[in-house]
XYZ file of C-alpha atoms in Angstrom:
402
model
C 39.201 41.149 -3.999
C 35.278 41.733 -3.977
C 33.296 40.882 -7.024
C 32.471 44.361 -7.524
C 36.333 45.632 -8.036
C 36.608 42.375 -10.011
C 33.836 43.716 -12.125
C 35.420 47.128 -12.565
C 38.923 45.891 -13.131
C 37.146 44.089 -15.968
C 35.060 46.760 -17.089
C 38.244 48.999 -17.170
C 40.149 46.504 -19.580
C 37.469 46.054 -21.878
C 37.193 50.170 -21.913
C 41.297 50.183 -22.768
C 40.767 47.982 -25.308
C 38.200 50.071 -27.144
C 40.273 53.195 -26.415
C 43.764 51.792 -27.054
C 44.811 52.810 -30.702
C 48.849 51.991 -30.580
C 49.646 47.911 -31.670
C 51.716 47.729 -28.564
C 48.533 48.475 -26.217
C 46.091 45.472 -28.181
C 48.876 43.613 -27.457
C 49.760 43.476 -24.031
C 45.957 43.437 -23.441
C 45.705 40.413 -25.524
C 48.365 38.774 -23.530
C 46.145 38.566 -20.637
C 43.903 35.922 -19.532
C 41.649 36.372 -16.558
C 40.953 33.442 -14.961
C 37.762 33.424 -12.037
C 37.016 29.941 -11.354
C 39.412 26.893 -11.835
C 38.018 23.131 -11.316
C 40.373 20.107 -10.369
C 38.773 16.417 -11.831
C 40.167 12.905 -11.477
C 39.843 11.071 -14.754
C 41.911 8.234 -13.401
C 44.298 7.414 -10.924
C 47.533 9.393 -12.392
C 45.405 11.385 -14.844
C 44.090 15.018 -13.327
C 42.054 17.731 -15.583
C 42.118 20.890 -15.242
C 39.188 23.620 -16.195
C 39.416 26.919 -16.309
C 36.885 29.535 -16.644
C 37.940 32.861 -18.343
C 36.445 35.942 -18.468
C 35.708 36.777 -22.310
C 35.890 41.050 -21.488
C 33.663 41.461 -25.122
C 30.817 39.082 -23.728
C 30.704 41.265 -20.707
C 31.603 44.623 -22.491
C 28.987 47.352 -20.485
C 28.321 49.048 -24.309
C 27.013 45.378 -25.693
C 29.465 45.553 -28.250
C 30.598 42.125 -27.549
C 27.617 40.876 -29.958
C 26.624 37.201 -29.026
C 30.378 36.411 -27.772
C 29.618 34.536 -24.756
C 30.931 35.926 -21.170
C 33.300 33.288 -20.416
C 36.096 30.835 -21.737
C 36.069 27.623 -20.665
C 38.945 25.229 -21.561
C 40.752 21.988 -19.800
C 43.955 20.328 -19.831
C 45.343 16.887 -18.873
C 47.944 15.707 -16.939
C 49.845 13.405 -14.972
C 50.220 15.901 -12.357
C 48.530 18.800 -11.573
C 51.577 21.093 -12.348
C 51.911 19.612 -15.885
C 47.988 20.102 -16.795
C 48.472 24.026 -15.619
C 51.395 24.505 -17.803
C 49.988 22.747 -20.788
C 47.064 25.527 -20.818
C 49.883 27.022 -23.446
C 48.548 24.545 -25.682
C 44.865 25.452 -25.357
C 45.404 29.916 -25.309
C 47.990 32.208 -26.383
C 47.321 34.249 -23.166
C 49.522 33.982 -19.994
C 46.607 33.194 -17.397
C 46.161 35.479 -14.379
C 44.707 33.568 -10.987
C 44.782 36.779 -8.776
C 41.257 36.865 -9.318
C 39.943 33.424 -9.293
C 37.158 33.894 -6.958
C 35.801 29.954 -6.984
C 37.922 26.482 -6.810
C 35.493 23.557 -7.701
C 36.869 19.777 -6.829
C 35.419 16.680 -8.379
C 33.614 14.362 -6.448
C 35.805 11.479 -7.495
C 39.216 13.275 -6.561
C 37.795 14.433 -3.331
C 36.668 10.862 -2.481
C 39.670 8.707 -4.200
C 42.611 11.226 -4.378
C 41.821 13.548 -2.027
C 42.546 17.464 -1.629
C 46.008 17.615 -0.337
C 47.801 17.886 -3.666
C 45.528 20.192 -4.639
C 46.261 22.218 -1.831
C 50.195 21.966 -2.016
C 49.923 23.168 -5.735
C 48.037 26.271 -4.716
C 50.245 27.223 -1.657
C 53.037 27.026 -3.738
C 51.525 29.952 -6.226
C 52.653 33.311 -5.307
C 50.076 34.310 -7.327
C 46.637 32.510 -6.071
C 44.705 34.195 -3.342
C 43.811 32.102 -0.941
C 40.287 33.462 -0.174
C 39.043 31.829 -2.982
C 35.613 29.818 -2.366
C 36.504 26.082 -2.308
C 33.547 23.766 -3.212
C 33.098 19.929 -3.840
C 31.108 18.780 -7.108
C 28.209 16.877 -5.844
C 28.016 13.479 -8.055
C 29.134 15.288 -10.728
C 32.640 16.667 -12.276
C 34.437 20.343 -12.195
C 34.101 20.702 -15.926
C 30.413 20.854 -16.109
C 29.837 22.818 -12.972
C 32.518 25.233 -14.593
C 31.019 25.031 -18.111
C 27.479 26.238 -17.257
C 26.188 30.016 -18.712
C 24.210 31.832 -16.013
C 21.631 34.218 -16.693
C 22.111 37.576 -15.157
C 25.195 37.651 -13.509
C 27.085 36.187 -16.725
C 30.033 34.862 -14.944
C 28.873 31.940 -13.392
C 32.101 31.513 -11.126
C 30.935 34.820 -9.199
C 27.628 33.428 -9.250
C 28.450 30.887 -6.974
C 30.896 32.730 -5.150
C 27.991 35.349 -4.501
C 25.727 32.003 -4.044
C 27.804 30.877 -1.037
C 27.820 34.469 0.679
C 23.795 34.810 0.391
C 23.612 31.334 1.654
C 25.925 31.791 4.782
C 24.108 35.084 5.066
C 20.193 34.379 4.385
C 20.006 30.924 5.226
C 22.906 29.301 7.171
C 22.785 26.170 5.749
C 26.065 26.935 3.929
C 29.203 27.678 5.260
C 31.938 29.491 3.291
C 35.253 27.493 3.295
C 38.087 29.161 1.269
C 41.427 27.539 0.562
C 42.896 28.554 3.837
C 40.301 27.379 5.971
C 40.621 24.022 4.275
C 44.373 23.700 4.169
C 44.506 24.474 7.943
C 41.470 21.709 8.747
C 43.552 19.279 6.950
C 46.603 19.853 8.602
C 45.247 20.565 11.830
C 45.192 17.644 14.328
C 42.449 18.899 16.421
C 39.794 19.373 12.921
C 38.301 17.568 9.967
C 37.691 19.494 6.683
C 33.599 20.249 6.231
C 33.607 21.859 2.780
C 30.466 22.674 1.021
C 28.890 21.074 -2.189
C 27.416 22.376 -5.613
C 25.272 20.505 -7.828
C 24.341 20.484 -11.464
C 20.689 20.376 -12.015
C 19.835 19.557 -16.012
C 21.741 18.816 -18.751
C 25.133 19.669 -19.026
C 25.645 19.945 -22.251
C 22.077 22.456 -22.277
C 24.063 24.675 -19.838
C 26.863 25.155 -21.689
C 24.729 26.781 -24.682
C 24.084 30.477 -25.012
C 20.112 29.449 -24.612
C 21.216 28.792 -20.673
C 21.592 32.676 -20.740
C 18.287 33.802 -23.270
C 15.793 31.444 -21.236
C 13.638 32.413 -18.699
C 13.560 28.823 -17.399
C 16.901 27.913 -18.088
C 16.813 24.197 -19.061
C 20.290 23.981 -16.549
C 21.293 25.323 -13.270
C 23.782 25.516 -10.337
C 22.828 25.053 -7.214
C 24.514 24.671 -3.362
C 23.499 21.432 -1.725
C 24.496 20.444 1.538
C 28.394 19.584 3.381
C 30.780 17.259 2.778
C 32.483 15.711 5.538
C 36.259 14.773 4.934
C 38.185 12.620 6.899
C 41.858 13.823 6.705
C 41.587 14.827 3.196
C 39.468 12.708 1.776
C 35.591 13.368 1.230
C 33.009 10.653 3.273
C 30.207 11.923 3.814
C 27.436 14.146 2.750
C 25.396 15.550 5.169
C 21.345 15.943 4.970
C 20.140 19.903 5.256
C 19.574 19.554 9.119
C 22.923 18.035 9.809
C 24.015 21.103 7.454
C 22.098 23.501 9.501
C 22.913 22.142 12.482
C 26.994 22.395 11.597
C 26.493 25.790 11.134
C 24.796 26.887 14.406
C 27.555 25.092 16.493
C 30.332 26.567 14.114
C 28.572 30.178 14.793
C 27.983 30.855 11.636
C 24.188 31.458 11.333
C 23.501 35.234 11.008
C 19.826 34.731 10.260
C 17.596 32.120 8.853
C 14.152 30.676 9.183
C 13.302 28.167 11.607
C 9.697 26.410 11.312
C 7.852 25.204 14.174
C 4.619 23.438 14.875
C 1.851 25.933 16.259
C 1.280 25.957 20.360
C -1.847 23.452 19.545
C -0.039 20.731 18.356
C -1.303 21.477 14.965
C 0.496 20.225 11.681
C -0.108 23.949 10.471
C 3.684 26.176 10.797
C 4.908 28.877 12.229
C 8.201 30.826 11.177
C 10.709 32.008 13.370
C 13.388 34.351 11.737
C 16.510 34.585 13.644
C 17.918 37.791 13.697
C 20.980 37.464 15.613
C 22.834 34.200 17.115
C 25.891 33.537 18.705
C 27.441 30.253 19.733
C 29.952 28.968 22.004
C 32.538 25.517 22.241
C 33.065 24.861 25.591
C 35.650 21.861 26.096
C 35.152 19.857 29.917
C 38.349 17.656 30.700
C 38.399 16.101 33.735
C 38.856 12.739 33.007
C 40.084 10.344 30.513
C 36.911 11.312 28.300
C 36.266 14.425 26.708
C 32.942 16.776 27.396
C 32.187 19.556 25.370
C 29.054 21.722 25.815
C 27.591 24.019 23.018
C 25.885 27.079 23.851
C 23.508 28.637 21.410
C 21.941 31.467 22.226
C 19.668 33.249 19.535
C 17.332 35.974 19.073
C 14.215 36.002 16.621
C 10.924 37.324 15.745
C 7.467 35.698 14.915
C 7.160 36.172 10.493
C 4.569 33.795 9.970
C 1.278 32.031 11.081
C -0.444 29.702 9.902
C -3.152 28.653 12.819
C -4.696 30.761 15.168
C -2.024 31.276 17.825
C -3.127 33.910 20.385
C 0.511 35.753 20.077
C -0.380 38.553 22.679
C -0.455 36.201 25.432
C 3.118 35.648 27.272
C 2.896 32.089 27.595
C 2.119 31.262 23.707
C 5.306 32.846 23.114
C 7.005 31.072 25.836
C 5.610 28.421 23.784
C 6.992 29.175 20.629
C 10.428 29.684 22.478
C 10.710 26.575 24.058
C 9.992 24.812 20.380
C 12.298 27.074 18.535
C 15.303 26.149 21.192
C 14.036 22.398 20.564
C 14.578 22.462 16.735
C 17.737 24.241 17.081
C 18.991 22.126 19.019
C 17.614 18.824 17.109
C 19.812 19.937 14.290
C 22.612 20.292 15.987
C 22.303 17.132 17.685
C 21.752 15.652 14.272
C 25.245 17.025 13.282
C 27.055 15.894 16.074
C 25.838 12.440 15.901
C 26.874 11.643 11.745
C 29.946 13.462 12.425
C 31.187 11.093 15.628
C 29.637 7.971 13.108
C 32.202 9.249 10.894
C 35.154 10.136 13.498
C 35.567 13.531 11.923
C 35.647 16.073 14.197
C 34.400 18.854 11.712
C 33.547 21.493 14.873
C 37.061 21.526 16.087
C 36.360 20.119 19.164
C 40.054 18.940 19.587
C 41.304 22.605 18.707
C 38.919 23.686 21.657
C 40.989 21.655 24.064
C 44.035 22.663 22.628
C 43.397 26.323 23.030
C 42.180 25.441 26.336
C 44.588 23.111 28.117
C 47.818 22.296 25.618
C 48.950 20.009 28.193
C 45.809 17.848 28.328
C 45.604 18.009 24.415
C 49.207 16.696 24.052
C 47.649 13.596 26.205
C 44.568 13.527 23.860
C 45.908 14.135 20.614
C 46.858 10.777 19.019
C 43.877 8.802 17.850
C 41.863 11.914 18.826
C 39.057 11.584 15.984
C 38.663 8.533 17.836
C 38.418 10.146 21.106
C 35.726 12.464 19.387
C 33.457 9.387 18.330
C 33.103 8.447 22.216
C 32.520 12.290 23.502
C 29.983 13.482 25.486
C 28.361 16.420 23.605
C 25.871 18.862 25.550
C 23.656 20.966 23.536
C 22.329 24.386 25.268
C 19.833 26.522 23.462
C 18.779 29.428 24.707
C 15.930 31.642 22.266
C 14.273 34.996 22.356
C 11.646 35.921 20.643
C 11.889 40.105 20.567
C 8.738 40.637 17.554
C 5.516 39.096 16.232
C 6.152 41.261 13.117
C 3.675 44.901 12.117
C 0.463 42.587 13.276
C 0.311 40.317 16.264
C -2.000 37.713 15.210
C -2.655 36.421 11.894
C -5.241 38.189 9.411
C -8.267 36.434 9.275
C -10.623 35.769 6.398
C -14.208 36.470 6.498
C -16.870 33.525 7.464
């Protein structure tokens, strides 16, 4: 479901509930408790909490009748398991909770290093009910809770904030890839892939951004933001990776759309130019022939120029030639960047050994066992090929006076 039904669905219940006269309607209303973002923390080993972040249909009412009520519920329960925390939310609301719309699934740090993410997993593919497109992200250095607890300005629910967050990132800047619950369920049980899930991070004070002032500032004192991968081996967390490795994931994975890409100028000055990629497209290509594996990644993108800052002649062929060559360079740098923390780490987060599977099942069933260590000792070929199609309305840069 797209935040915009969600939004309607909500603005129609909070319109029902203004129009509904009879007992019996305010009471099946009030019965309902819609829950967008739910947050899974490890206090301790055998001790899980759960957080839940409710939509408060008065604090989001379209007339403003909700007053000062705030736009979400949060609340958390405890448990030895993660089963018993979800039913003890009866002990926290008198509403039966509805996750067909939970749009974000936040994981501590410390479960997703100690516990791990597979009993998270098996609760949620055992509920009918849970959609399994929900956004799955790891709390950097920080818990669930507070991520879940924070009051965004704007778009009031923060949960599809960040779910919107993750979709302008993919989209805009393709540092961030979207991984819902599916994608990460089938990484972890896949033998041929490692988890890469992405992480969100608390900047402030927690306990500032769970005040109503997090909503009425124009600075507010607390904010969410996305920051970087996480790469799991099996289903634990082990690694985060920098914002090239990031970047770098994401081209091989082909999931850049467009982005910015900053080179030096032709004259080897430290001054930048900006290359936004319009369109890319990447391929896996898997090369078994003998006992070690090959795999070559093709990139092939195209861009324009959409800013200067030296005096780059940009109507001559070869500067842009130039600025081709570099662009392909950097591209490739981050890729090469990914490849080589992910083989330190023996996850194979591209699906490398799905590519031979799809590929040669025979050869795979050879490969298979102890493959992430098979991974760590691949050859990995980087190809990129980029096009620049634009310099922009203007060719070369404007020019001041003097």
């Amino acid at each position: 479901m797209s935040n915009v039904i969600l939004k309607r669905w909500i603005t129609v219940i909070v319109v029902v509930s203004m129009l509904t006269t009879g007992c019996w309607g305010r009471r099946e209303l009030n019965e309902l408790g819609i829950m967008v973002g739910i947050g899974v923390d490890l206090i301790k080993p055998g001790l899980y909490r759960v957080t839940y972040q409710e939509v408060n249909p008065s604090g989001v009412s379209p007339q403003g009748g909700g007053g000062s009520a705030a736009p979400i519920n949060t609340f958390s329960t405890t448990g030895p398991t993660l089963g018993v925390a979800n039913r003890k939310t009866a002990q926290k609301i008198s509403r039966r909770i509805l996750t067909p719309h939970v749009k974000i699934l936040v994981i501590g740090e410390k479960a997703a290093r100690e516990e791990g993410i597979t009993k998270i997993m098996d609760l949620i593919e055992r509920d009918d009910k849970f959609r399994w497109n929900a956004q799955l992200l790891i709390a950097k250095d920080d818990t669930a809770e507070n991520i879940l607890k924070v009051l965004t300005p704007i778009q009031k629910i923060s949960a599809l904030r960040l779910s919107q967050q993750v979709a302008m990132g993919e989209e805009l800047w393709g540092e961030d890839v979207a991984i819902n619950a599916m994608d990460a369920a089938h990484a972890i049980a896949s033998a041929g892939m490692e988890p890469a899930i992405g992480g969100v991070e608390l900047k402030g004070n927690p306990n500032e951004g769970a005040k109503d002032t997090n909503i009425t500032n124009s600075a507010p004192p607390a904010h969410i933001d996305l920051n970087g991968m996480a790469i799991f081996k099996g289903d634990r967390l082990k690694h985060w990776m920098r914002e090239s490795e990031s970047r770098g994931l994401t081209w091989a994975l082909n999931k850049v759309s467009s982005t910015i890409v900053v080179i030096d100028c032709p004259q080897n000055k430290p001054e930048p130019i900006n290359i936004e990629i319009l369109r890319a497209q990447s391929k896996l290509e898997p090369e078994i022939d003998g006992k070690k594996p090959r795999f070559h990644i093709k990139i092939r993108t195209e861009g324009k120029v959409a800013e200067v800052h030296c005096a780059a002649d940009l109507d001559n062929r070869a500067i842009i030639e130039r600025l081709e060559e570099r662009t392909a360079q950097a591209i490739k740098k981050d890729i090469e960047a990914a490849v080589k923390v992910a083989q330190k780490h023996k996850s194979d987060i591209f699906g490398f050994g799905e590519a031979v599977h799809r590929s040669d099942p025979k050869k795979w069933d050879k490969l298979k066992k102890n493959w992430n260590n098979r991974f760590a000792e691949s050859d990995v070929v980087v190809e990129v090929e980029a096009l620049l199609r634009g310099t922009g309305l203007i060719s070369n840069r404007v020019k001041k006076k003097g």
